[in-house]
GROMACS .gro file of C-alpha atoms in nm:
model
  205
    1VAL     CA    1   5.269   3.579   5.476
    2GLY     CA    2   5.514   3.313   5.364
    3LYS     CA    3   5.883   3.376   5.294
    4ASP     CA    4   5.834   3.338   4.920
    5GLU     CA    5   5.547   3.584   4.915
    6LEU     CA    6   5.743   3.830   5.131
    7ALA     CA    7   6.045   3.804   4.899
    8ALA     CA    8   5.822   3.860   4.597
    9LEU     CA    9   5.668   4.164   4.769
   10HIS     CA   10   6.016   4.307   4.833
   11VAL     CA   11   6.100   4.264   4.467
   12VAL     CA   12   5.783   4.447   4.364
   13ILE     CA   13   5.854   4.733   4.607
   14ASP     CA   14   6.218   4.758   4.495
   15ASP     CA   15   6.111   4.771   4.131
   16ALA     CA   16   5.852   5.038   4.205
   17VAL     CA   17   6.102   5.252   4.398
   18THR     CA   18   6.367   5.212   4.127
   19THR     CA   19   6.118   5.306   3.857
   20ALA     CA   20   6.006   5.616   4.049
   21VAL     CA   21   6.363   5.728   4.118
   22ASN     CA   22   6.465   5.675   3.755
   23LYS     CA   23   6.165   5.873   3.634
   24MET     CA   24   6.244   6.167   3.863
   25ALA     CA   25   6.611   6.157   3.761
   26LYS     CA   26   6.521   6.166   3.391
   27GLU     CA   27   6.282   6.453   3.447
   28ALA     CA   28   6.557   6.640   3.633
   29ALA     CA   29   6.804   6.570   3.351
   30ASN     CA   30   6.557   6.726   3.106
   31THR     CA   31   6.592   7.053   3.299
   32ILE     CA   32   6.971   7.038   3.325
   33LEU     CA   33   7.027   7.374   3.153
   34PRO     CA   34   6.832   7.589   3.404
   35ARG     CA   35   6.987   7.389   3.689
   36MET     CA   36   7.337   7.464   3.562
   37LYS     CA   37   7.252   7.832   3.520
   38ASP     CA   38   7.110   7.848   3.875
   39VAL     CA   39   7.429   7.697   4.020
   40PHE     CA   40   7.643   7.935   3.816
   41SER     CA   41   7.438   8.237   3.921
   42GLU     CA   42   7.451   8.140   4.288
   43THR     CA   43   7.829   8.100   4.280
   44PHE     CA   44   7.908   8.391   4.049
   45HIS     CA   45   7.684   8.657   4.197
   46LYS     CA   46   7.729   8.569   4.566
   47ASP     CA   47   8.040   8.529   4.779
   48GLY     CA   48   8.117   8.250   5.025
   49ASP     CA   49   7.892   8.412   5.288
   50GLY     CA   50   7.597   8.433   5.048
   51MET     CA   51   7.627   8.811   5.011
   52PRO     CA   52   7.592   8.978   4.670
   53ARG     CA   53   7.927   9.046   4.507
   54THR     CA   54   8.037   9.402   4.436
   55TRP     CA   55   8.253   9.422   4.126
   56THR     CA   56   8.528   9.643   4.265
   57PRO     CA   57   8.862   9.672   4.078
   58SER     CA   58   9.028   9.422   4.313
   59VAL     CA   59   8.782   9.139   4.233
   60ASP     CA   60   8.922   8.864   4.006
   61ILE     CA   61   8.625   8.813   3.772
   62PRO     CA   62   8.791   8.550   3.545
   63ARG     CA   63   8.874   8.333   3.847
   64ILE     CA   64   8.522   8.359   3.987
   65ALA     CA   65   8.370   8.285   3.646
   66LYS     CA   66   8.592   7.978   3.609
   67GLU     CA   67   8.498   7.846   3.954
   68SER     CA   68   8.128   7.908   3.885
   69LYS     CA   69   8.146   7.721   3.555
   70ARG     CA   70   8.325   7.434   3.727
   71ALA     CA   71   8.037   7.411   3.976
   72ALA     CA   72   7.792   7.398   3.685
   73ALA     CA   73   8.000   7.126   3.518
   74GLN     CA   74   7.977   6.916   3.834
   75ILE     CA   75   7.598   6.936   3.822
   76LEU     CA   76   7.609   6.833   3.456
   77GLY     CA   77   7.816   6.529   3.550
   78GLN     CA   78   7.581   6.430   3.830
   79PHE     CA   79   7.281   6.426   3.597
   80THR     CA   80   7.449   6.239   3.311
   81VAL     CA   81   7.410   5.880   3.436
   82LEU     CA   82   7.223   5.692   3.706
   83ALA     CA   83   7.529   5.654   3.927
   84TYR     CA   84   7.369   5.415   4.176
   85LEU     CA   85   7.310   5.161   3.898
   86CYS     CA   86   7.659   5.187   3.747
   87ALA     CA   87   8.005   5.074   3.851
   88ASP     CA   88   8.205   5.342   4.029
   89ALA     CA   89   8.480   5.320   3.768
   90ASP     CA   90   8.234   5.386   3.486
   91VAL     CA   91   8.080   5.684   3.666
   92ARG     CA   92   8.424   5.825   3.739
   93ALA     CA   93   8.518   5.785   3.372
   94VAL     CA   94   8.213   5.986   3.266
   95HIS     CA   95   8.290   6.264   3.514
   96GLU     CA   96   8.653   6.278   3.401
   97ALA     CA   97   8.542   6.293   3.039
   98ILE     CA   98   8.311   6.586   3.109
   99ASP     CA   99   8.583   6.767   3.306
  100ALA     CA  100   8.827   6.721   3.016
  101PHE     CA  101   8.566   6.839   2.764
  102VAL     CA  102   8.484   7.151   2.967
  103ALA     CA  103   8.852   7.236   3.013
  104THR     CA  104   8.913   7.201   2.639
  105ASP     CA  105   8.599   7.388   2.539
  106GLU     CA  106   8.683   7.677   2.773
  107LYS     CA  107   9.050   7.670   2.660
  108THR     CA  108   9.157   7.685   3.024
  109LYS     CA  109   9.521   7.638   3.116
  110GLN     CA  110   9.558   7.392   3.398
  111SER     CA  111   9.877   7.295   3.576
  112THR     CA  112   9.751   6.936   3.569
  113PRO     CA  113   9.549   6.882   3.250
  114ALA     CA  114   9.234   6.676   3.278
  115VAL     CA  115   9.293   6.321   3.152
  116SER     CA  116   9.015   6.107   3.014
  117LYS     CA  117   8.990   5.791   2.806
  118ILE     CA  118   8.658   5.916   2.665
  119ASP     CA  119   8.641   6.201   2.416
  120VAL     CA  120   8.306   6.371   2.465
  121GLN     CA  121   8.361   6.561   2.140
  122THR     CA  122   8.349   6.250   1.925
  123THR     CA  123   8.199   5.956   2.113
  124PRO     CA  124   7.830   5.881   2.033
  125THR     CA  125   7.771   5.683   2.353
  126TRP     CA  126   7.921   5.630   2.697
  127PRO     CA  127   8.139   5.315   2.679
  128ASP     CA  128   8.055   5.021   2.906
  129LEU     CA  129   7.726   5.179   3.016
  130ASP     CA  130   7.381   5.038   2.955
  131MET     CA  131   7.167   5.298   2.777
  132LYS     CA  132   6.890   5.247   3.030
  133ASN     CA  133   7.124   5.393   3.293
  134VAL     CA  134   7.212   5.696   3.081
  135LEU     CA  135   7.032   6.024   3.140
  136LEU     CA  136   7.230   6.242   2.897
  137THR     CA  137   7.420   6.119   2.592
  138PRO     CA  138   7.755   6.278   2.497
  139ALA     CA  139   7.578   6.479   2.228
  140GLN     CA  140   7.330   6.613   2.485
  141VAL     CA  141   7.617   6.699   2.720
  142ARG     CA  142   7.791   6.895   2.443
  143SER     CA  143   7.472   7.077   2.353
  144ALA     CA  144   7.383   7.161   2.715
  145TRP     CA  145   7.732   7.292   2.796
  146ARG     CA  146   7.761   7.512   2.488
  147GLN     CA  147   7.415   7.658   2.537
  148PHE     CA  148   7.499   7.720   2.902
  149SER     CA  149   7.829   7.890   2.812
  150SER     CA  150   7.649   8.115   2.566
  151ASP     CA  151   7.377   8.207   2.815
  152VAL     CA  152   7.610   8.297   3.105
  153ALA     CA  153   7.856   8.494   2.891
  154LEU     CA  154   7.635   8.802   2.924
  155SER     CA  155   7.653   8.790   3.304
  156VAL     CA  156   8.033   8.782   3.291
  157GLN     CA  157   8.043   9.068   3.039
  158GLN     CA  158   7.811   9.278   3.257
  159ALA     CA  159   8.031   9.214   3.562
  160VAL     CA  160   8.341   9.322   3.368
  161ALA     CA  161   8.163   9.637   3.245
  162THR     CA  162   8.052   9.722   3.600
  163GLN     CA  163   8.404   9.668   3.731
  164GLU     CA  164   8.547   9.897   3.462
  165ALA     CA  165   8.290  10.167   3.546
  166ASN     CA  166   8.385  10.142   3.913
  167ARG     CA  167   8.753  10.166   3.824
  168LEU     CA  168   8.695  10.481   3.616
  169ALA     CA  169   8.485  10.636   3.892
  170ARG     CA  170   8.763  10.576   4.144
  171ASN     CA  171   9.022  10.728   3.910
  172ARG     CA  172   8.814  11.046   3.881
  173MET     CA  173   8.802  11.090   4.259
  174PRO     CA  174   9.083  11.290   4.426
  175PRO     CA  175   9.331  11.090   4.634
  176VAL     CA  176   9.262  11.039   5.003
  177TRP     CA  177   9.537  11.280   5.111
  178ALA     CA  178   9.377  11.554   4.898
  179ILE     CA  179   9.037  11.495   5.056
  180VAL     CA  180   9.190  11.512   5.404
  181ALA     CA  181   9.380  11.830   5.312
  182MET     CA  182   9.066  11.995   5.178
  183PHE     CA  183   8.878  11.903   5.494
  184VAL     CA  184   9.151  12.039   5.721
  185LEU     CA  185   9.192  12.361   5.523
  186GLY     CA  186   8.819  12.406   5.497
  187PHE     CA  187   8.778  12.349   5.869
  188ASN     CA  188   9.039  12.616   5.944
  189GLU     CA  189   8.859  12.866   5.720
  190LEU     CA  190   8.528  12.784   5.890
  191VAL     CA  191   8.679  12.844   6.233
  192SER     CA  192   8.823  13.178   6.112
  193VAL     CA  193   8.481  13.291   5.985
  194LEU     CA  194   8.311  13.191   6.309
  195ARG     CA  195   8.568  13.381   6.513
  196ASN     CA  196   8.549  13.690   6.292
  197PRO     CA  197   8.210  13.733   6.116
  198LEU     CA  198   8.359  14.026   5.920
  199TRP     CA  199   8.534  13.764   5.706
  200LEU     CA  200   8.192  13.637   5.599
  201LEU     CA  201   8.085  13.986   5.493
  202THR     CA  202   8.409  14.028   5.301
  203ILE     CA  203   8.356  13.698   5.119
  204LEU     CA  204   7.996  13.782   5.032
  205VAL     CA  205   8.091  14.127   4.902
   0.00000   0.00000   0.00000
């Protein structure tokens, strides 16, 4: 095989690989909503060791929910453009725009507010990006995030309700010192009955 033929073959292979990768990426972007929900569920319902969370009164549910939504937002950013075909600066601008949009939409208070030159709320397209390298338009990003936020709100509400139920259950229980006192006093009475069975007859009568 000559050099020209080999070079042409490489071009054909590269084009075929690029086409296949782009197709898979677009198919994945079409399922972005369930992917975001899966990431949120994994982070929200499991701790750092992968164990199911128990919603005790000491657990900071708002913080965990915020971190879980941030993880979902990162997935949304990753499936917005074909990063390997775009300049790093353009990809970074898209990610910053999504971060700023999410922070604004969630009305989160950050010590360092997200800064972006692109307003996802109003822009119809991603600036400086070829549409063939775009998987999700700004409008699709807005729609996916708001649907995601609506869908996961129930999980957060259920966690809060479970935490409140656990808090009420703990408040109804006697304090530890009272439990210990009852055990000690009860143990003394039991010993007295065992030593003098007549006490048992007296109690029964």
